[in-house]
PDB file of C-alpha atoms in Angstrom:
ATOM      1  CA  SER A   3     -96.953 -95.182-118.323  1.00 77.00           C
ATOM      2  CA  GLN A   4     -96.233 -92.213-116.099  1.00 76.00           C
ATOM      3  CA  LYS A   5     -94.180 -89.647-117.895  1.00 83.00           C
ATOM      4  CA  ILE A   6     -92.697 -86.289-117.067  1.00 88.00           C
ATOM      5  CA  GLU A   7     -91.126 -84.187-119.788  1.00 88.00           C
ATOM      6  CA  GLN A   8     -89.048 -81.071-119.758  1.00 90.00           C
ATOM      7  CA  ASN A   9     -89.433 -79.757-123.231  1.00 78.00           C
ATOM      8  CA  SER A  10     -86.090 -77.985-123.515  1.00 81.00           C
ATOM      9  CA  GLU A  11     -82.876 -79.899-123.189  1.00 86.00           C
ATOM     10  CA  ALA A  12     -80.980 -76.619-123.084  1.00 92.00           C
ATOM     11  CA  LEU A  13     -81.871 -72.987-122.684  1.00 94.00           C
ATOM     12  CA  ASN A  14     -79.550 -69.998-123.183  1.00 95.00           C
ATOM     13  CA  ILE A  15     -80.571 -66.550-122.062  1.00 95.00           C
ATOM     14  CA  GLN A  16     -79.035 -63.171-121.399  1.00 97.00           C
ATOM     15  CA  GLU A  17     -78.175 -62.141-117.853  1.00 97.00           C
ATOM     16  CA  GLY A  18     -80.924 -60.095-116.254  1.00 97.00           C
ATOM     17  CA  LYS A  19     -83.734 -61.711-118.257  1.00 97.00           C
ATOM     18  CA  THR A  20     -86.306 -64.100-116.840  1.00 97.00           C
ATOM     19  CA  ALA A  21     -85.670 -67.778-117.508  1.00 96.00           C
ATOM     20  CA  THR A  22     -88.796 -69.892-117.909  1.00 96.00           C
ATOM     21  CA  LEU A  23     -88.578 -73.679-117.841  1.00 96.00           C
ATOM     22  CA  THR A  24     -91.490 -75.955-118.663  1.00 96.00           C
ATOM     23  CA  CYS A  25     -92.442 -79.335-117.249  1.00 95.00           C
ATOM     24  CA  ASN A  26     -95.346 -81.438-118.546  1.00 94.00           C
ATOM     25  CA  TYR A  27     -96.634 -84.717-117.192  1.00 92.00           C
ATOM     26  CA  THR A  28     -98.950 -87.464-118.454  1.00 89.00           C
ATOM     27  CA  ASN A  29    -100.714 -90.498-117.021  1.00 85.00           C
ATOM     28  CA  TYR A  30    -100.249 -89.284-113.465  1.00 83.00           C
ATOM     29  CA  SER A  31    -101.862 -87.070-110.880  1.00 84.00           C
ATOM     30  CA  PRO A  32     -99.051 -85.847-108.671  1.00 85.00           C
ATOM     31  CA  ALA A  33     -99.792 -84.507-105.248  1.00 84.00           C
ATOM     32  CA  TYR A  34     -96.613 -82.449-105.470  1.00 87.00           C
ATOM     33  CA  LEU A  35     -94.348 -81.044-108.101  1.00 91.00           C
ATOM     34  CA  GLN A  36     -90.806 -80.269-107.109  1.00 91.00           C
ATOM     35  CA  TRP A  37     -87.948 -78.427-108.751  1.00 95.00           C
ATOM     36  CA  TYR A  38     -84.312 -79.192-108.132  1.00 94.00           C
ATOM     37  CA  ARG A  39     -81.028 -77.700-109.235  1.00 96.00           C
ATOM     38  CA  GLN A  40     -78.182 -80.018-110.182  1.00 95.00           C
ATOM     39  CA  ASP A  41     -74.634 -78.891-110.850  1.00 94.00           C
ATOM     40  CA  PRO A  42     -72.227 -81.139-112.807  1.00 90.00           C
ATOM     41  CA  GLY A  43     -71.052 -84.098-110.744  1.00 89.00           C
ATOM     42  CA  ARG A  44     -73.273 -83.206-107.804  1.00 91.00           C
ATOM     43  CA  GLY A  45     -76.538 -84.451-106.360  1.00 92.00           C
ATOM     44  CA  PRO A  46     -79.767 -82.481-106.840  1.00 93.00           C
ATOM     45  CA  VAL A  47     -80.522 -79.616-104.487  1.00 91.00           C
ATOM     46  CA  PHE A  48     -84.147 -79.001-103.565  1.00 89.00           C
ATOM     47  CA  LEU A  49     -85.511 -75.604-104.605  1.00 93.00           C
ATOM     48  CA  LEU A  50     -89.285 -75.485-104.417  1.00 92.00           C
ATOM     49  CA  LEU A  51     -92.274 -77.739-103.856  1.00 90.00           C
ATOM     50  CA  ILE A  52     -95.799 -76.915-104.986  1.00 93.00           C
ATOM     51  CA  ARG A  53     -98.879 -78.883-104.038  1.00 91.00           C
ATOM     52  CA  GLU A  54    -101.742 -79.788-106.355  1.00 89.00           C
ATOM     53  CA  ASN A  55    -104.061 -77.322-104.623  1.00 91.00           C
ATOM     54  CA  GLU A  56    -101.594 -74.448-105.028  1.00 94.00           C
ATOM     55  CA  LYS A  57    -101.398 -72.346-108.172  1.00 92.00           C
ATOM     56  CA  GLU A  58     -98.164 -70.511-107.513  1.00 96.00           C
ATOM     57  CA  LYS A  59     -95.291 -70.428-105.090  1.00 96.00           C
ATOM     58  CA  ARG A  60     -92.416 -67.984-104.787  1.00 96.00           C
ATOM     59  CA  LYS A  61     -89.030 -67.993-103.128  1.00 95.00           C
ATOM     60  CA  GLU A  62     -86.782 -64.996-103.659  1.00 96.00           C
ATOM     61  CA  ARG A  63     -86.136 -64.838-107.438  1.00 97.00           C
ATOM     62  CA  LEU A  64     -87.843 -68.162-108.088  1.00 98.00           C
ATOM     63  CA  LYS A  65     -91.474 -68.733-108.986  1.00 98.00           C
ATOM     64  CA  VAL A  66     -93.250 -71.995-109.705  1.00 97.00           C
ATOM     65  CA  THR A  67     -96.733 -72.479-111.095  1.00 97.00           C
ATOM     66  CA  PHE A  68     -98.789 -75.657-111.200  1.00 95.00           C
ATOM     67  CA  ASP A  69    -101.693 -76.088-113.617  1.00 93.00           C
ATOM     68  CA  THR A  70    -103.423 -79.429-113.069  1.00 91.00           C
ATOM     69  CA  THR A  71    -105.720 -78.831-116.052  1.00 92.00           C
ATOM     70  CA  LEU A  72    -102.835 -78.372-118.469  1.00 93.00           C
ATOM     71  CA  LYS A  73    -100.759 -80.919-116.503  1.00 93.00           C
ATOM     72  CA  GLN A  74     -97.930 -78.455-116.504  1.00 94.00           C
ATOM     73  CA  SER A  75     -95.564 -76.638-114.197  1.00 95.00           C
ATOM     74  CA  LEU A  76     -93.572 -73.544-115.096  1.00 96.00           C
ATOM     75  CA  PHE A  77     -90.393 -72.556-113.278  1.00 97.00           C
ATOM     76  CA  HIS A  78     -89.222 -68.959-113.508  1.00 97.00           C
ATOM     77  CA  ILE A  79     -85.950 -67.363-112.456  1.00 98.00           C
ATOM     78  CA  THR A  80     -86.187 -63.593-112.558  1.00 97.00           C
ATOM     79  CA  ALA A  81     -83.188 -61.270-112.910  1.00 97.00           C
ATOM     80  CA  SER A  82     -81.103 -64.264-113.946  1.00 97.00           C
ATOM     81  CA  GLN A  83     -77.395 -64.360-113.145  1.00 97.00           C
ATOM     82  CA  PRO A  84     -74.509 -66.441-114.543  1.00 97.00           C
ATOM     83  CA  ALA A  85     -74.447 -68.253-111.178  1.00 97.00           C
ATOM     84  CA  ASP A  86     -77.916 -69.598-111.990  1.00 98.00           C
ATOM     85  CA  SER A  87     -76.406 -71.698-114.788  1.00 97.00           C
ATOM     86  CA  ALA A  88     -77.090 -75.339-113.972  1.00 97.00           C
ATOM     87  CA  THR A  89     -79.393 -78.200-114.871  1.00 95.00           C
ATOM     88  CA  TYR A  90     -82.874 -77.871-113.445  1.00 97.00           C
ATOM     89  CA  LEU A  91     -84.937 -80.972-112.807  1.00 95.00           C
ATOM     90  CA  CYS A  92     -88.654 -81.160-112.250  1.00 95.00           C
ATOM     91  CA  ALA A  93     -90.058 -84.103-110.375  1.00 93.00           C
ATOM     92  CA  MET A  94     -93.477 -85.368-109.448  1.00 90.00           C
ATOM     93  CA  THR A  95     -94.631 -87.467-106.560  1.00 85.00           C
ATOM     94  CA  ARG A  96     -97.749 -88.488-104.722  1.00 78.00           C
ATOM     95  CA  SER A  97     -95.975 -88.875-101.398  1.00 67.00           C
ATOM     96  CA  ALA A  98     -92.531 -88.897 -99.877  1.00 56.00           C
ATOM     97  CA  SER A  99     -91.811 -92.052-101.819  1.00 65.00           C
ATOM     98  CA  LYS A 100     -91.049 -92.600-105.473  1.00 76.00           C
ATOM     99  CA  ILE A 101     -90.167 -89.293-107.031  1.00 84.00           C
ATOM    100  CA  ILE A 102     -90.287 -89.417-110.827  1.00 88.00           C
ATOM    101  CA  PHE A 103     -87.748 -87.060-112.341  1.00 91.00           C
ATOM    102  CA  GLY A 104     -87.742 -85.303-115.676  1.00 92.00           C
ATOM    103  CA  SER A 105     -84.611 -85.401-117.778  1.00 90.00           C
ATOM    104  CA  GLY A 106     -83.683 -81.829-116.924  1.00 94.00           C
ATOM    105  CA  THR A 107     -83.103 -78.549-118.689  1.00 95.00           C
ATOM    106  CA  ARG A 108     -79.563 -77.242-118.888  1.00 95.00           C
ATOM    107  CA  LEU A 109     -79.773 -73.498-118.320  1.00 96.00           C
ATOM    108  CA  SER A 110     -76.948 -71.196-119.366  1.00 97.00           C
ATOM    109  CA  ILE A 111     -76.974 -67.532-118.458  1.00 97.00           C
ATOM    110  CA  ARG A 112     -74.578 -65.472-120.553  1.00 95.00           C
ATOM    111  CA  PRO A 113     -73.163 -62.225-119.173  1.00 92.00           C
TER     112      PRO A 113
ATOM    113  CA  GLY B   4     -80.180 -78.757 -91.595  1.00 66.00           C
ATOM    114  CA  ALA B   5     -80.938 -81.988 -93.493  1.00 84.00           C
ATOM    115  CA  VAL B   6     -77.516 -82.881 -94.840  1.00 91.00           C
ATOM    116  CA  VAL B   7     -76.814 -86.189 -96.531  1.00 95.00           C
ATOM    117  CA  SER B   8     -73.290 -87.390 -97.238  1.00 96.00           C
ATOM    118  CA  GLN B   9     -71.973 -90.155 -99.444  1.00 97.00           C
ATOM    119  CA  HIS B  10     -68.717 -92.013 -99.306  1.00 97.00           C
ATOM    120  CA  PRO B  11     -66.724 -92.379-101.401  1.00 97.00           C
ATOM    121  CA  SER B  12     -67.326 -89.482-103.770  1.00 96.00           C
ATOM    122  CA  TRP B  13     -65.710 -91.447-106.566  1.00 96.00           C
ATOM    123  CA  VAL B  14     -64.347 -94.956-106.979  1.00 97.00           C
ATOM    124  CA  ILE B  15     -62.636 -96.913-109.725  1.00 97.00           C
ATOM    125  CA  CYS B  16     -62.733-100.679-109.535  1.00 96.00           C
ATOM    126  CA  LYS B  17     -61.912-103.645-111.718  1.00 96.00           C
ATOM    127  CA  SER B  18     -64.549-105.725-113.414  1.00 97.00           C
ATOM    128  CA  GLY B  19     -65.737-108.579-111.190  1.00 97.00           C
ATOM    129  CA  THR B  20     -65.042-106.869-107.889  1.00 97.00           C
ATOM    130  CA  SER B  21     -67.600-105.500-105.423  1.00 97.00           C
ATOM    131  CA  VAL B  22     -67.943-101.900-104.309  1.00 97.00           C
ATOM    132  CA  LYS B  23     -69.756-100.515-101.267  1.00 97.00           C
ATOM    133  CA  ILE B  24     -71.186 -96.993-101.204  1.00 98.00           C
ATOM    134  CA  GLU B  25     -72.302 -95.412 -97.940  1.00 97.00           C
ATOM    135  CA  CYS B  26     -75.089 -92.890 -97.494  1.00 96.00           C
ATOM    136  CA  ARG B  27     -75.424 -91.046 -94.203  1.00 96.00           C
ATOM    137  CA  SER B  28     -77.921 -88.538 -92.908  1.00 94.00           C
ATOM    138  CA  LEU B  29     -75.774 -86.235 -90.780  1.00 94.00           C
ATOM    139  CA  ASP B  30     -78.255 -84.159 -88.830  1.00 91.00           C
ATOM    140  CA  PHE B  31     -81.539 -86.025 -89.043  1.00 91.00           C
ATOM    141  CA  GLN B  32     -82.916 -89.518 -88.821  1.00 90.00           C
ATOM    142  CA  ALA B  33     -83.933 -90.875 -92.204  1.00 89.00           C
ATOM    143  CA  THR B  34     -86.765 -93.328 -91.888  1.00 84.00           C
ATOM    144  CA  THR B  35     -86.570 -93.956 -95.607  1.00 88.00           C
ATOM    145  CA  MET B  36     -83.635 -93.731 -97.962  1.00 92.00           C
ATOM    146  CA  PHE B  37     -83.629 -93.985-101.724  1.00 93.00           C
ATOM    147  CA  TRP B  38     -80.943 -95.005-104.188  1.00 96.00           C
ATOM    148  CA  TYR B  39     -80.825 -93.537-107.678  1.00 96.00           C
ATOM    149  CA  ARG B  40     -78.612 -94.043-110.691  1.00 96.00           C
ATOM    150  CA  GLN B  41     -77.895 -91.359-113.253  1.00 94.00           C
ATOM    151  CA  PHE B  42     -76.222 -91.910-116.610  1.00 91.00           C
ATOM    152  CA  PRO B  43     -74.631 -88.973-118.459  1.00 86.00           C
ATOM    153  CA  LYS B  44     -77.154 -86.403-119.686  1.00 81.00           C
ATOM    154  CA  GLN B  45     -80.010 -88.485-118.328  1.00 86.00           C
ATOM    155  CA  SER B  46     -82.283 -88.052-115.363  1.00 87.00           C
ATOM    156  CA  LEU B  47     -82.169 -89.815-112.044  1.00 92.00           C
ATOM    157  CA  MET B  48     -83.683 -93.281-112.118  1.00 92.00           C
ATOM    158  CA  LEU B  49     -84.907 -94.751-108.857  1.00 92.00           C
ATOM    159  CA  MET B  50     -83.269 -98.087-108.131  1.00 95.00           C
ATOM    160  CA  ALA B  51     -84.661 -98.982-104.736  1.00 94.00           C
ATOM    161  CA  THR B  52     -86.329 -97.746-101.583  1.00 91.00           C
ATOM    162  CA  SER B  53     -84.989 -98.806 -98.224  1.00 89.00           C
ATOM    163  CA  ASN B  54     -86.646 -98.492 -94.847  1.00 86.00           C
ATOM    164  CA  GLU B  55     -84.642 -98.875 -91.674  1.00 82.00           C
ATOM    165  CA  GLY B  56     -84.719-102.425 -90.413  1.00 81.00           C
ATOM    166  CA  SER B  57     -86.532-103.955 -93.349  1.00 83.00           C
ATOM    167  CA  LYS B  58     -85.728-105.284 -96.802  1.00 87.00           C
ATOM    168  CA  ALA B  59     -85.340-102.840 -99.638  1.00 91.00           C
ATOM    169  CA  THR B  60     -87.968-102.542-102.356  1.00 92.00           C
ATOM    170  CA  TYR B  61     -86.417-102.642-105.808  1.00 94.00           C
ATOM    171  CA  GLU B  62     -87.753-101.023-108.951  1.00 92.00           C
ATOM    172  CA  GLN B  63     -88.572-103.156-111.949  1.00 91.00           C
ATOM    173  CA  GLY B  64     -85.478-104.160-113.856  1.00 92.00           C
ATOM    174  CA  VAL B  65     -83.062-103.634-110.958  1.00 94.00           C
ATOM    175  CA  GLU B  66     -81.367-106.862-109.857  1.00 94.00           C
ATOM    176  CA  LYS B  67     -81.593-107.142-106.095  1.00 92.00           C
ATOM    177  CA  ASP B  68     -78.825-109.740-105.951  1.00 94.00           C
ATOM    178  CA  LYS B  69     -76.484-107.415-107.791  1.00 96.00           C
ATOM    179  CA  PHE B  70     -77.304-104.216-105.935  1.00 97.00           C
ATOM    180  CA  LEU B  71     -77.396-105.117-102.250  1.00 96.00           C
ATOM    181  CA  ILE B  72     -78.929-102.507 -99.995  1.00 94.00           C
ATOM    182  CA  ASN B  73     -78.666-102.448 -96.229  1.00 90.00           C
ATOM    183  CA  HIS B  74     -80.356 -99.854 -94.043  1.00 88.00           C
ATOM    184  CA  ALA B  75     -79.106-100.883 -90.640  1.00 82.00           C
ATOM    185  CA  SER B  76     -79.761 -97.628 -88.799  1.00 89.00           C
ATOM    186  CA  LEU B  77     -81.749 -94.430 -89.135  1.00 90.00           C
ATOM    187  CA  THR B  78     -78.662 -92.599 -90.349  1.00 93.00           C
ATOM    188  CA  LEU B  79     -76.906 -95.102 -92.587  1.00 94.00           C
ATOM    189  CA  SER B  80     -77.775 -97.000 -95.746  1.00 94.00           C
ATOM    190  CA  THR B  81     -75.277 -98.851 -97.909  1.00 95.00           C
ATOM    191  CA  LEU B  82     -75.388 -99.939-101.536  1.00 97.00           C
ATOM    192  CA  THR B  83     -73.059-102.728-102.596  1.00 97.00           C
ATOM    193  CA  VAL B  84     -72.544-103.299-106.290  1.00 97.00           C
ATOM    194  CA  THR B  85     -71.521-106.944-106.526  1.00 97.00           C
ATOM    195  CA  SER B  86     -69.447-108.358-109.364  1.00 96.00           C
ATOM    196  CA  ALA B  87     -69.345-104.964-111.027  1.00 96.00           C
ATOM    197  CA  HIS B  88     -69.128-104.686-114.804  1.00 96.00           C
ATOM    198  CA  PRO B  89     -68.321-101.692-117.012  1.00 96.00           C
ATOM    199  CA  GLU B  90     -72.029-101.168-117.724  1.00 95.00           C
ATOM    200  CA  ASP B  91     -72.516-100.511-113.992  1.00 96.00           C
ATOM    201  CA  SER B  92     -70.384 -97.387-114.340  1.00 96.00           C
ATOM    202  CA  SER B  93     -72.654 -94.533-113.394  1.00 96.00           C
ATOM    203  CA  PHE B  94     -73.356 -91.768-110.909  1.00 96.00           C
ATOM    204  CA  TYR B  95     -75.096 -93.199-107.836  1.00 98.00           C
ATOM    205  CA  ILE B  96     -77.084 -90.813-105.655  1.00 97.00           C
ATOM    206  CA  CYS B  97     -78.878 -91.486-102.393  1.00 96.00           C
ATOM    207  CA  SER B  98     -81.494 -89.449-100.612  1.00 93.00           C
ATOM    208  CA  GLY B  99     -83.098 -89.495 -97.204  1.00 91.00           C
ATOM    209  CA  VAL B 100     -86.537 -88.567 -95.960  1.00 86.00           C
ATOM    210  CA  ARG B 101     -86.874 -87.168 -92.481  1.00 81.00           C
ATOM    211  CA  GLY B 102     -89.687 -88.702 -90.449  1.00 75.00           C
ATOM    212  CA  GLY B 103     -92.896 -86.692 -90.856  1.00 74.00           C
ATOM    213  CA  SER B 104     -91.568 -84.768 -93.856  1.00 74.00           C
ATOM    214  CA  ASP B 105     -92.330 -84.978 -97.571  1.00 70.00           C
ATOM    215  CA  GLU B 106     -88.966 -83.678 -98.732  1.00 77.00           C
ATOM    216  CA  GLN B 107     -86.092 -85.803 -99.932  1.00 83.00           C
ATOM    217  CA  TYR B 108     -82.585 -84.589 -99.166  1.00 90.00           C
ATOM    218  CA  PHE B 109     -80.010 -85.754-101.651  1.00 93.00           C
ATOM    219  CA  GLY B 110     -76.418 -86.757-101.166  1.00 95.00           C
ATOM    220  CA  PRO B 111     -73.640 -85.390-103.380  1.00 95.00           C
ATOM    221  CA  GLY B 112     -73.398 -88.593-105.395  1.00 96.00           C
ATOM    222  CA  THR B 113     -70.749 -91.262-105.987  1.00 97.00           C
ATOM    223  CA  ARG B 114     -69.114 -91.659-109.387  1.00 97.00           C
ATOM    224  CA  LEU B 115     -68.417 -95.361-110.035  1.00 97.00           C
ATOM    225  CA  THR B 116     -66.127 -96.353-112.871  1.00 97.00           C
ATOM    226  CA  VAL B 117     -65.632-100.042-113.591  1.00 97.00           C
ATOM    227  CA  THR B 118     -62.656-100.876-115.776  1.00 96.00           C
TER     228      THR B 118
END
């Protein structure tokens, strides 16, 4: 069955360092990979979308890569800040319907 | 733009009663809306897809007679949990897709607690 895995349930890093989150998928060929931020008790907030024919996408301090050979996406936050602490979800989809979400990585940035 | 609201943000109800949750797209017309459920420390699980003016499509394992979905307009979808039981307690999140777009815009979620 289609599966998307975020290999770290939790990640703690020092402020100012780069946080790198990993997302792997199996039994699927997504047209898009998306990353969302979710704060406790809130709905997900869209951050970045990367298409299967794109290798990398950036937005301010965020960078996403998509490797269809490895079936993997990496999500980087550079110059991390305590305000970046949240749960980050990766999700895959072939169209605007049926997003399959990973279980999330809870990121904590310590001052 | 692309704001989705949900009402109520939290609700407590007694076992056996029904609860209605509203999902509204405030500044765009959502041709498709989705309903998700999220249990603590778990990911979002898609429950159903609703298109305006047609019947919702439910995911495997989701009881359509228990979770009634109505998408009467391009800006409003409702989820009614009928005869709620404590195991229905969860965080319910909706999302909307703007016509011609690939992005889903999520609501803030509704925390349902059934006692």
